[in-house]
XYZ file of C-alpha atoms in Angstrom:
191
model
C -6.607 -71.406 74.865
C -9.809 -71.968 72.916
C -10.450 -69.197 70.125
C -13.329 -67.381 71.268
C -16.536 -67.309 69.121
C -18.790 -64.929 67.438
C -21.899 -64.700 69.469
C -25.442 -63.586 68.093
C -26.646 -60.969 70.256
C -30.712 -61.348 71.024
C -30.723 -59.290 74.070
C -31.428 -55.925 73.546
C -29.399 -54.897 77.114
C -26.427 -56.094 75.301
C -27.276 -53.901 72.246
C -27.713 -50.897 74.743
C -24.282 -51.000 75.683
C -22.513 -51.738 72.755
C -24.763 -48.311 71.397
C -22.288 -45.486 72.983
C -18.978 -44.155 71.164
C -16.616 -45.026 73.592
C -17.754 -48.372 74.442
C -17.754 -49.235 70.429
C -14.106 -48.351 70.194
C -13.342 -50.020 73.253
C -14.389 -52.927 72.103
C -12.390 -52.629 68.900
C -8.824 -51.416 71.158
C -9.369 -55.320 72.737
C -9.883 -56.729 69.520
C -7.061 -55.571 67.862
C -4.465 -55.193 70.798
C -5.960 -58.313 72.954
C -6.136 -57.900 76.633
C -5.604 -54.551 78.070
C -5.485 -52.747 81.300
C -7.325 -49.694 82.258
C -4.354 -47.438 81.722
C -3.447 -48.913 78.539
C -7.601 -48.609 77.268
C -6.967 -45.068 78.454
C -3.821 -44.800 76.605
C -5.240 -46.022 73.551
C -8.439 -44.113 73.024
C -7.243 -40.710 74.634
C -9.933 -40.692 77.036
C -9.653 -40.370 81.037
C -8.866 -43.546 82.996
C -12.005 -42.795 85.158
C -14.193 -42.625 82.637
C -12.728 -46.136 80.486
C -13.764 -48.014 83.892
C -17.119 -46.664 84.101
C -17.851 -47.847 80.439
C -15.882 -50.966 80.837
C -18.187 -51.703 83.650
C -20.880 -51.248 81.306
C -19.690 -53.517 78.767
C -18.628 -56.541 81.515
C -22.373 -56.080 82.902
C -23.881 -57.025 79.719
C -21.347 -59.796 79.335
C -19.081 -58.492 76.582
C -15.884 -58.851 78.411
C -14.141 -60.504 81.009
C -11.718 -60.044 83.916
C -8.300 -61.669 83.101
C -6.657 -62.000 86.165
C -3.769 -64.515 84.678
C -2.020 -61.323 83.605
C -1.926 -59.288 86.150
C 1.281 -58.830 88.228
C -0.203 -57.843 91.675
C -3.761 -57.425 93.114
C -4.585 -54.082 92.234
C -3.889 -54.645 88.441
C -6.965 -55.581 86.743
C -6.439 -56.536 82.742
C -9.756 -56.997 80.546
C -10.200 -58.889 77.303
C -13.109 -59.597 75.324
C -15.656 -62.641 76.042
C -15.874 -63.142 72.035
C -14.109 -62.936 68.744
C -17.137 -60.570 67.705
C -20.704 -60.301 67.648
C -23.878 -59.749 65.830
C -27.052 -59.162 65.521
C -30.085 -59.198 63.576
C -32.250 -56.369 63.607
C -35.238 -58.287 62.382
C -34.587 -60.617 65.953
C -36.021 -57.736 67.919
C -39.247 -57.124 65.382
C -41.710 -58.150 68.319
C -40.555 -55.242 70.522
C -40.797 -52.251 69.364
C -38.652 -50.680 72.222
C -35.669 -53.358 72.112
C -36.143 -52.979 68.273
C -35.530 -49.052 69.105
C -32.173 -49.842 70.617
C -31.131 -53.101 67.726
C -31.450 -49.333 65.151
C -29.319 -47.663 67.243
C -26.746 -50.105 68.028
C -26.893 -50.928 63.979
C -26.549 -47.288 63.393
C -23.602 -46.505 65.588
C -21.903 -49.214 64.225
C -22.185 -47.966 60.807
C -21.076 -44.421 61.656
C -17.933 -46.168 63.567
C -17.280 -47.696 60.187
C -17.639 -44.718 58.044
C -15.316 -42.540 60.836
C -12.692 -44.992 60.382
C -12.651 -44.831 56.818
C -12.838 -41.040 56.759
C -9.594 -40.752 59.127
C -7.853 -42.783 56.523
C -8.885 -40.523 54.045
C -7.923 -37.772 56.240
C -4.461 -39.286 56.894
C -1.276 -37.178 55.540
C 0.029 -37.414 51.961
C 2.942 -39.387 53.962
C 0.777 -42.241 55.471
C -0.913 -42.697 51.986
C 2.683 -43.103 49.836
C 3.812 -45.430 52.751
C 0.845 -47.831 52.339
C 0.748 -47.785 48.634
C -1.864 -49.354 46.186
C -2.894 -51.471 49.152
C -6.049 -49.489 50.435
C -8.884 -49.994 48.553
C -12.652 -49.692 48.145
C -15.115 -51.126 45.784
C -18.207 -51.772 45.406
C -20.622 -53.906 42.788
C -23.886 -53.818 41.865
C -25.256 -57.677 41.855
C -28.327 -59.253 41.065
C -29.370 -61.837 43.749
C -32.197 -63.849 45.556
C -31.623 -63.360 49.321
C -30.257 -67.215 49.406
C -27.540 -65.904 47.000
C -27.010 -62.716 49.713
C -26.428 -64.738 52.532
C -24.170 -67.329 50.750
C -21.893 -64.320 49.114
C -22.433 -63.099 52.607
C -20.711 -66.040 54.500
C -18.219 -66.390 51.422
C -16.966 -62.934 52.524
C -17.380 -63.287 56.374
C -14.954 -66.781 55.729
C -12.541 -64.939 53.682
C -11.570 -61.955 56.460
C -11.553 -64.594 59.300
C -8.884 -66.673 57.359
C -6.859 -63.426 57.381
C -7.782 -62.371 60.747
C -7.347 -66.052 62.350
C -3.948 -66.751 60.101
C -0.550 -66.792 62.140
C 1.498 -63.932 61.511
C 4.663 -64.913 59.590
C 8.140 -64.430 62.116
C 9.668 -62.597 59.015
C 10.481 -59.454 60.830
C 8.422 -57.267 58.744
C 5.679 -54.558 60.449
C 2.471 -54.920 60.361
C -0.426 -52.678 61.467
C -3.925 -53.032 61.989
C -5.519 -52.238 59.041
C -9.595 -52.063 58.617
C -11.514 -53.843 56.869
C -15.564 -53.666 55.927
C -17.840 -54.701 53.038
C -21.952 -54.201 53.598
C -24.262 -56.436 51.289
C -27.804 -54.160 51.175
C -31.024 -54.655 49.079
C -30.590 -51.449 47.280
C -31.565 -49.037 44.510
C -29.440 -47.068 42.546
């Protein structure tokens, strides 16, 4: 099967209904466990079955995922996986409506806040979790000097980086591995 791509989101509708809680983490449950079913989503995210198909009707109306019937063992199971490896967006690609520029802020914002909550429930983890995963966690940060061609190549430099990890085969070598986080920001900036 073709790896799917990252698509650049112009259309504000699609913004709309990646902006909600629930949808956002749904969205990351298919990325890191791949297809899923309605019970599993449910299982996953602790939320009511009833209320996972609403939103997941939400997020296949704007064209974020897709029906996967290949999977499914009998005509009432239904089995969803995303339509793309990821998306973005540019705020600035919404600049000549103010309204769908509204919604680009809030979809920008929520995703920040998801990023931030995951970090904090790491932090949050017990003293166990933390001696089991070692000196591997990290965070850093740097303060660079840089045109905003120099941005966007450090930018793509980074984005290349994580999709070598993400897109790598996982080695047969019997050894556990879990899905682990990762997010840098690049931001103009004063200290």
């Amino acid at each position: 099967m073709e790896q799917p791509t990252v698509r650049q989101v112009t259309d504000s509708r699609v913004l709309a209904a990646l902006a909600h809680p629930l949808r956002r983490r749904l969205m990351d449950v298919l990325k890191v466990y791949g297809p899923c079913t309605v019970g599993m989503l449910a299982e996953h995210t602790g939320q009511a079955p009833a209320n996972v198909s609403h939103h997941l009707k939400v997020l296949a109306a704007a064209d974020l995922l897709v029906e996967a019937p290949e999977l499914a063992r009998d005509r009432r199971e239904r089995w969803w996986r995303l339509r793309d490896r990821g998306v973005r967006w540019s705020n600035s690609d919404f600049d000549d409506d103010p309204a769908a520029r509204v919604v680009a802020d809030a979809a920008s914002s929520l995703n920040l806040e998801r990023h931030a909550e995951l970090v904090r429930a790491w932090q949050a983890a017990p003293d166990e979790a933390h001696a089991a995963w070692g000196e591997g966690p990290f965070s850093t940060d740097k303060w660079l000097h840089l045109t905003p061609d120099e941005l966007a190549e450090l930018s793509r430099e980074v984005i290349e980086l994580l999709a070598r990890w993400a897109d790598r085969t996982v080695p047969d070598d019997g050894k556990r591995r879990e899905p682990v986080f990762v997010f840098a920001h690049g931001v103009p900036g004063r200290p």
